[in-house]
Coordinates of C-alpha atoms and ligand atoms in Angstrom, one line a residue:
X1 CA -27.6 58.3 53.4
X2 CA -24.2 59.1 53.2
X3 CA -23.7 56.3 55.7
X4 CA -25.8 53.7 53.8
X5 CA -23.5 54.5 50.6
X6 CA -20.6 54.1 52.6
X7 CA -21.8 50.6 53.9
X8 CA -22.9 50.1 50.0
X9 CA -19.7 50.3 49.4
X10 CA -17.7 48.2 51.9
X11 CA -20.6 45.3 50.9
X12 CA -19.9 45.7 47.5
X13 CA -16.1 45.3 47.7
X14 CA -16.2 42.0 49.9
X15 CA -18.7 40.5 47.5
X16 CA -15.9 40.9 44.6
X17 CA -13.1 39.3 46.3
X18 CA -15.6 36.3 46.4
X19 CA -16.2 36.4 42.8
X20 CA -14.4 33.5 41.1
X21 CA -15.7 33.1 37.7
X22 CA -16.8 35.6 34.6
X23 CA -20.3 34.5 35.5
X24 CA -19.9 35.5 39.3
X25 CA -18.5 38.7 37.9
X26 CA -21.2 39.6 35.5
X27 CA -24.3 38.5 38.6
X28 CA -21.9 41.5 41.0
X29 CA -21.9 43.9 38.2
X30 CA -26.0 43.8 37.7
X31 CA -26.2 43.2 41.4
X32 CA -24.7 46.8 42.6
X33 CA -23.9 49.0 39.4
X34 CA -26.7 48.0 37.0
X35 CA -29.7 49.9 36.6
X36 CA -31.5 48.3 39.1
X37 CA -28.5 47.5 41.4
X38 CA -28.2 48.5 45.2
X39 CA -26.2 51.6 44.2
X40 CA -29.3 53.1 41.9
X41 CA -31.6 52.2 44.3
X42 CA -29.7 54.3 46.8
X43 CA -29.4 57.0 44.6
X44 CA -33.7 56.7 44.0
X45 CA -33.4 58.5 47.7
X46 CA -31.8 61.4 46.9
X47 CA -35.0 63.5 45.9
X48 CA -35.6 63.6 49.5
X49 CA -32.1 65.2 50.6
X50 CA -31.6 69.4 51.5
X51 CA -30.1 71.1 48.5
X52 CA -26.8 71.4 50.5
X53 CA -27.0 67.9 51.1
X54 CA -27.3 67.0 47.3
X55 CA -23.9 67.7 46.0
X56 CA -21.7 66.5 48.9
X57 CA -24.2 63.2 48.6
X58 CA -23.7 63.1 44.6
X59 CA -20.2 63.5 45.0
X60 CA -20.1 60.4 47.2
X61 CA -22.1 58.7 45.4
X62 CA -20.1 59.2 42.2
X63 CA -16.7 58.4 43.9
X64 CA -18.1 55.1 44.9
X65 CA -19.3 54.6 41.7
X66 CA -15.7 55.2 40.1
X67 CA -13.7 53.1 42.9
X68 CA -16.4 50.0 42.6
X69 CA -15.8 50.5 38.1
X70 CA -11.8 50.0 38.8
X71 CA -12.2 47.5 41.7
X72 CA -14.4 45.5 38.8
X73 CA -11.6 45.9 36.1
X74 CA -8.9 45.0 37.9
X75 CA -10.9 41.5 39.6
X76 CA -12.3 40.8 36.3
X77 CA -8.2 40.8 34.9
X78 CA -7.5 38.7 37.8
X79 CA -10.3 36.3 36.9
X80 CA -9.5 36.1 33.7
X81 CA -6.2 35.7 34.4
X82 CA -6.7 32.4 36.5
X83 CA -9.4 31.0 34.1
X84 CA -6.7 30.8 31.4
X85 CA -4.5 29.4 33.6
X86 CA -6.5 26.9 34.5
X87 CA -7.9 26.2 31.4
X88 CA -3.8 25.7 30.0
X89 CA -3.0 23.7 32.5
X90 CA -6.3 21.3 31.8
X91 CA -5.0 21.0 28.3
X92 CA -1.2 20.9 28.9
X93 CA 1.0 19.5 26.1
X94 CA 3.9 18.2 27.5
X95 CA 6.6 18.8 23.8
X96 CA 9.2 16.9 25.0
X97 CA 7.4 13.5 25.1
X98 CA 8.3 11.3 22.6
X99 CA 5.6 11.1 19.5
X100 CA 3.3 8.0 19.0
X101 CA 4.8 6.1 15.8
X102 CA 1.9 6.3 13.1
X103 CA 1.1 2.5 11.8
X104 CA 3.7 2.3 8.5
X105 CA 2.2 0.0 5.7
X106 CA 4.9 -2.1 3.7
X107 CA 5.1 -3.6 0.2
X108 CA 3.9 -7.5 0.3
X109 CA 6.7 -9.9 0.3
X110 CA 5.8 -11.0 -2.8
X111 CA 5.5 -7.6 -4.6
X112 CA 9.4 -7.1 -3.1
X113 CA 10.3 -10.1 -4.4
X114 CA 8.1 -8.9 -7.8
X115 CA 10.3 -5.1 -8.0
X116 CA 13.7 -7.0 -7.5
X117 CA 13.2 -9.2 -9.8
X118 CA 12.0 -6.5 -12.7
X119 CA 14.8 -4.2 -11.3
X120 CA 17.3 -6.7 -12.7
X121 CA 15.6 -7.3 -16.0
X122 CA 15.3 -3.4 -16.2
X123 CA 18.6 -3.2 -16.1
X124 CA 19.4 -5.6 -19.3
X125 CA 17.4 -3.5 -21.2
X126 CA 13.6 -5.1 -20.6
X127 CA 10.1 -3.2 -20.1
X128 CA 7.3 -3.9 -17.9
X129 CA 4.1 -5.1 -19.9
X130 CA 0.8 -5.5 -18.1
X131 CA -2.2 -7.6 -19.0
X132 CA -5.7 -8.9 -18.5
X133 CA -6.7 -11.3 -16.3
X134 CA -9.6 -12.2 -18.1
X135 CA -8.8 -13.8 -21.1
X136 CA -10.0 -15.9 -24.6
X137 CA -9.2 -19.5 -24.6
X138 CA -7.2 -18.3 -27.8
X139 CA -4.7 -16.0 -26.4
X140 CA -4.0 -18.1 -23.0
X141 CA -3.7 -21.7 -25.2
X142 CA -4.2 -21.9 -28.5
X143 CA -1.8 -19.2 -30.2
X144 CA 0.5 -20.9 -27.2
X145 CA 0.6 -24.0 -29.5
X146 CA -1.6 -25.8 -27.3
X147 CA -5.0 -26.4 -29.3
X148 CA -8.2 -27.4 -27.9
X149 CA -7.9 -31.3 -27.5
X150 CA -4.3 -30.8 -26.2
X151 CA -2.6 -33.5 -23.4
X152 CA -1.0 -30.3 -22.4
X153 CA -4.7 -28.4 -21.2
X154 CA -4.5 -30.9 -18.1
X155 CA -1.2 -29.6 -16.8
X156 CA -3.0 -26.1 -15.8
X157 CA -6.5 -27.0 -14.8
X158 CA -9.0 -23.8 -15.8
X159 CA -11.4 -21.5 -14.2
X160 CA -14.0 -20.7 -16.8
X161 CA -16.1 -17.6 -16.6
X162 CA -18.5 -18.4 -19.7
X163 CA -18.3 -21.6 -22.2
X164 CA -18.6 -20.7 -25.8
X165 CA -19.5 -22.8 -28.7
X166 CA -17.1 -22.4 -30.9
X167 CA -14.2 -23.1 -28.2
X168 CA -13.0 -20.1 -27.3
X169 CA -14.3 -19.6 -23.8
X170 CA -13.3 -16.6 -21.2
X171 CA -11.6 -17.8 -18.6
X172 CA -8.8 -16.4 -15.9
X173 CA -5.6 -16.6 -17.4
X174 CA -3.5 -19.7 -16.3
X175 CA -0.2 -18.4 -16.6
X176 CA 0.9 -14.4 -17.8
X177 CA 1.3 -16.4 -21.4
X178 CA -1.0 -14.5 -23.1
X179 CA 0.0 -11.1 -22.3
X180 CA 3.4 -11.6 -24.3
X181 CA 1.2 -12.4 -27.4
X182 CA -0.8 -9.5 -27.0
X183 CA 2.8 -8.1 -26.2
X184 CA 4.1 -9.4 -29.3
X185 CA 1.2 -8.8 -31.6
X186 CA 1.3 -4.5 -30.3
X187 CA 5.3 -4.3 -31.5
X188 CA 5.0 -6.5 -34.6
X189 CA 1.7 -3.9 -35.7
X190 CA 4.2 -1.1 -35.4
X191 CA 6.0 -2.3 -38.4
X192 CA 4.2 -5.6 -39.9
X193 CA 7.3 -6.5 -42.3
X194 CA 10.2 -5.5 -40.1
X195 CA 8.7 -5.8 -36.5
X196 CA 11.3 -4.4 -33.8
X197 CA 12.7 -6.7 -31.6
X198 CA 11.2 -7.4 -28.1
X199 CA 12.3 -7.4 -24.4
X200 CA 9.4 -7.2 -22.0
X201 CA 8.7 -8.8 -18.6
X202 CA 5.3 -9.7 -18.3
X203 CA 4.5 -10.0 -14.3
X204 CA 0.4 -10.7 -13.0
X205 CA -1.9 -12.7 -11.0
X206 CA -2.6 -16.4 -13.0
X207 CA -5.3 -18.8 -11.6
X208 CA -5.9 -22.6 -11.6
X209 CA -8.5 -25.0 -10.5
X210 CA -6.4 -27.0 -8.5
X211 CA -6.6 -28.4 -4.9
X212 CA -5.0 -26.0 -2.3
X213 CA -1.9 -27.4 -0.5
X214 CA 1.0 -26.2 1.7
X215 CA 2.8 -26.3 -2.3
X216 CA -0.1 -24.5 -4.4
X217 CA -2.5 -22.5 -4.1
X218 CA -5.6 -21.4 -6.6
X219 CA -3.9 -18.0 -7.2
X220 CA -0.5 -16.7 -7.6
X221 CA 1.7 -14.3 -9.4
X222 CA 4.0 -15.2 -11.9
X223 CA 6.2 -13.5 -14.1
X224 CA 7.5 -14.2 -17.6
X225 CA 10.6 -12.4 -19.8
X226 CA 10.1 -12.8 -23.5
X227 CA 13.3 -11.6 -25.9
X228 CA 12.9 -11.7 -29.3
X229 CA 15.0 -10.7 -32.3
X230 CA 17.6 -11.6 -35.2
X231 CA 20.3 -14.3 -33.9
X232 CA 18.9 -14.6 -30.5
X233 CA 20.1 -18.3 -29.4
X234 CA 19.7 -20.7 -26.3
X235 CA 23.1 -19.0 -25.0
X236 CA 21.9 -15.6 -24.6
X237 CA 19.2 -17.2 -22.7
X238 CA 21.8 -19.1 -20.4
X239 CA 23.8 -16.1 -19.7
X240 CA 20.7 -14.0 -18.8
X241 CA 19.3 -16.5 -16.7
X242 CA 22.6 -17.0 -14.9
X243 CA 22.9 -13.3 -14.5
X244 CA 19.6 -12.8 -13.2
X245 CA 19.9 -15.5 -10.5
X246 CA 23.2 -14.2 -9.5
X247 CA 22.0 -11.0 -8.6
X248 CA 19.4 -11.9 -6.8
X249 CA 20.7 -14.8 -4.8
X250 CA 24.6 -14.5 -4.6
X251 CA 27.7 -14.6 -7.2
X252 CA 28.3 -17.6 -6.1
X253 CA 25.2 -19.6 -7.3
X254 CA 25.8 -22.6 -9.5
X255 CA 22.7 -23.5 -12.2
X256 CA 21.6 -26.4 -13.9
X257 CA 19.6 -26.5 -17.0
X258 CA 17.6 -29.6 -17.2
X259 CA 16.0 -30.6 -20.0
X260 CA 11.7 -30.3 -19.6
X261 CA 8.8 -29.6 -21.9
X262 CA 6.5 -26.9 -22.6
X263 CA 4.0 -26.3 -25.4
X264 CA 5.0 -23.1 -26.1
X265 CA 9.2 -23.7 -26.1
X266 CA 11.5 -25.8 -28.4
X267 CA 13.4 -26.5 -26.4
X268 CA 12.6 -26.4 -23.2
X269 CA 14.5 -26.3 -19.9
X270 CA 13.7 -25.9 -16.1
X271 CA 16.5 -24.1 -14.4
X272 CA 18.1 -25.6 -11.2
X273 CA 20.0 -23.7 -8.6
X274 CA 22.7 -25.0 -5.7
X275 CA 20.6 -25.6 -2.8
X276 CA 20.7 -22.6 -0.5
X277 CA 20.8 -24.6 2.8
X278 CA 23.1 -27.2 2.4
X279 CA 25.3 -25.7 -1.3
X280 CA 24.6 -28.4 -2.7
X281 CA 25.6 -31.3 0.0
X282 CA 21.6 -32.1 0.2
X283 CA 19.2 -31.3 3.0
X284 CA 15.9 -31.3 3.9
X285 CA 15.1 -28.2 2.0
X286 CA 16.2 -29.3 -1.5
X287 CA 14.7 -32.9 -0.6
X288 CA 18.5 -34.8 -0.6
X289 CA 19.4 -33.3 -4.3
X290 CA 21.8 -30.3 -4.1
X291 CA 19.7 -28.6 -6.1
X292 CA 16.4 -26.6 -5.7
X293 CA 14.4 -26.3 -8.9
X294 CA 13.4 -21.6 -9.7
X295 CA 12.3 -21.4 -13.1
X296 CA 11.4 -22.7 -16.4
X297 CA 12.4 -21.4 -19.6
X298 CA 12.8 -22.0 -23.6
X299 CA 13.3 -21.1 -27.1
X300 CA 9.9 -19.5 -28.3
X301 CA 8.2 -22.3 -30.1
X302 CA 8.2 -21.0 -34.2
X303 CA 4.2 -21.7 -33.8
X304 CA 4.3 -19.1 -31.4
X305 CA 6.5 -16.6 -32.7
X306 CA 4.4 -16.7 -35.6
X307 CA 1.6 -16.6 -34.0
X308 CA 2.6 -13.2 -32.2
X309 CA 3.2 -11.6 -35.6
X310 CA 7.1 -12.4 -36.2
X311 CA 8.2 -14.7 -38.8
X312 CA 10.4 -17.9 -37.4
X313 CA 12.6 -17.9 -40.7
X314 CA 14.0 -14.8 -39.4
X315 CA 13.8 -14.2 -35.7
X316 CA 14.1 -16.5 -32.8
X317 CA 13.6 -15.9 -29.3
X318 CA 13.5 -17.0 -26.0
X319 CA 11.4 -16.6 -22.9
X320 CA 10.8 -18.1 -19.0
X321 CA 8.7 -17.8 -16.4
X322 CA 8.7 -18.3 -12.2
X323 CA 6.6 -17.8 -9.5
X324 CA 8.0 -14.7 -7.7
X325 CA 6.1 -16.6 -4.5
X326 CA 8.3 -19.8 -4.8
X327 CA 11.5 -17.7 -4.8
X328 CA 10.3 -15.7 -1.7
X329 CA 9.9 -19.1 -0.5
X330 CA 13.5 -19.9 -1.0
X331 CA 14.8 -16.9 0.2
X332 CA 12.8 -16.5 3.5
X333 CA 12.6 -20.5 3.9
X334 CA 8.5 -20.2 4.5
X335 CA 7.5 -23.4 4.4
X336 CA 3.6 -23.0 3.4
X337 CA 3.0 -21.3 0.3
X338 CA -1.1 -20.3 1.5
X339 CA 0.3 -17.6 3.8
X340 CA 0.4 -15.1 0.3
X341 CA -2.6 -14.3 -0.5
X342 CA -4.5 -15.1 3.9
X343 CA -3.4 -11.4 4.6
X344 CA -3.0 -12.5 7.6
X345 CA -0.7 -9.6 9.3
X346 CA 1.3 -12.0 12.0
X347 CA 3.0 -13.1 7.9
X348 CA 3.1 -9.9 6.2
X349 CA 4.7 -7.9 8.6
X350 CA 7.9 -10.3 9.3
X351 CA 8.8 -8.6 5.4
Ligands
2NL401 C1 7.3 -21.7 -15.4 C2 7.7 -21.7 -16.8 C3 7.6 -20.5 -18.8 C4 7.3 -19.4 -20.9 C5 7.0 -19.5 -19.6 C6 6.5 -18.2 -22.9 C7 5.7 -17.2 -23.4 C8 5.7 -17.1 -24.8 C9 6.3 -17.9 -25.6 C10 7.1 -18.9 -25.1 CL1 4.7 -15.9 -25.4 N1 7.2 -19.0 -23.7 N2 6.6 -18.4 -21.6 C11 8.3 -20.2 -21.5 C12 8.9 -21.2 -20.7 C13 8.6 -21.3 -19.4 O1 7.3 -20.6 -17.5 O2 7.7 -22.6 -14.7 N3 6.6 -20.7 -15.0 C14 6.1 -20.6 -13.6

């Protein structure tokens, strides 16, 4: 017997230094020291031994028991040992490797253009003032001085969302117009018989009915300054306009104020600036002129300004308007003015 443990335990040792894995570990452990392992069912024999035979067996039997417990622990260390290495090495990060860049969105070229713009205009002292979209036909033409049989209705052709019957259908708002009358009519409640003077930008979406070229589109922004106030004349409009497009397209820009109409002005002007291609020599981009054409603008018409809640005996007021696309235009010389609003990201991410 004392032979058989001996063997028992020579057997049992070999069979550990093959075991590679936890689970090999765990099938040796049950295989020789659980309760049905090899070395109980050795011990199951010793009811037949001599009692002088017992201890010295026992002992044996006990020792082995001990060396096969450590022999475990320290293979099971080792195991465990190599499975985590293993397992790190599977999973390695390697730190030092650059990082992947994460996809950065941007602002639209137009909404740029849109900020620098209202930077400037912050700057003299006016506030941002948004509006519907949807709108009455009264705020977006008649309190505009442009009444319901008006030549001037077929310069902005309209999107109606419902016809009413008294002629004051809801539409999508043609130009950002109507905003500075609900603009006007929110300061002049504030203090009905001395209203406060006003200086807001007005910027938005407009729509129009239109055909769809390479020059206009069905939707675009726009964006409109309104200044009203005691002694406001056509010069302070001048000077603000020419510092405006100074900052935004060089101290060195020349302008031209051309005569034009608009309903809603008295007088009216469009603003002309040196072309930016040629300076003025003429080119392909200003069309042979010297001159490439970036806003229009006025003197509010007394209709309006009355209109809006301020009395024309005492305050004047002017106001413009541009199409922040047509400047990005200019500034980026894009030739087709339907790349805006394709989101198409081959355009939008050359901003
Ligand atoms: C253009 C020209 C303009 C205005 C907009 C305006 C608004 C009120 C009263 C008077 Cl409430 N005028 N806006 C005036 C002149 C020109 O826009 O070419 N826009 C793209």
């Amino acid at each position: 017997m004392q032979q058989e443990l001996h063997a028992l335990r020579e057997e049992a040792l070999q069979a550990l230094e093959r075991a590679q894995t936890s689970a090999d570990l765990a099938a040796w452990r049950s295989t020789y020291l659980g309760k049905k392992g090899k070395l109980s069912q050795v011990l199951r024999g010793m009811g037949n031994l001599s009692p002088e035979e017992r201890p010295i067996v026992g002992r044996l039997a006990n020792d082995i028991k001990e060396t096969l417990e450590q022999a475990y622990t320290e293979r099971a260390e080792a195991v465990r040992q190599a499975e985590l290495a293993a397992h790190l090495a599977a999973d390695a990060v390697d730190v030092t490797l650059p990082g992947r860049r994460p996809p950065l969105g941007r602002l639209h070229p137009s909404t740029q253009v849109m900020r620098e713009i209202e930077r400037i205009f912050a700057d003299l002292g006016f506030q941002v003032y948004a509006s519907r979209e949807v709108e009455l036909d009264e705020y977006n033409f008649q309190l505009l001085n442009i009444p319901p049989h008006h030549p001037a209705r077929e310069m902005q052709d309209t999107f109606y969302i419902e016809r009413s019957p008294d002629e004051n259908d809801v539409l999508l708002r043609t130009h950002t117009s109507p905003g500075q009358i609900h603009a006007m009519r929110e300061f002049a409640a504030m203090n009905p018989d001395n209203p406060p003077p006003v200086r807001i930008m007005l910027p938005g979406m407009v729509y129009r009915h239109e055909q769809i070229t390479p020059r206009s589109d069905i939707q675009f922004q726009q964006v409109e300054g309104l200044a009203i106030g005691h002694h406001i004349t056509m010069a302070d409009l001048k000077g603000t306009i020419e510092y405006f497009v100074r900052r935004l397209f060089g101290p060195e820009r020349r302008l031209r104020f051309r005569a034009s109409y608009f309903p809603f002005t008295e007088p009216s002007a469009e603003v002309d600036m040196d072309c930016l291609l040629c300076g003025g020599e003429g080119c392909r981009l200003c069309k042979g002129t010297g001159w490439l054409e970036i806003m229009g603008c006025g003197m509010v018409h007394p209709t309006v300004l009355r209109n809006g809640g301020y009395d024309p005996e005492r305050y004047t007021g002017y106001a413009f308007g541009m199409g922040p696309a047509r400047i990005t235009m200019l500034k980026y010389g894009i030739e087709d003015i339907r790349y805006f609003w394709q989101n198409d990201l081959r355009f939008l991410e050359q901003f």
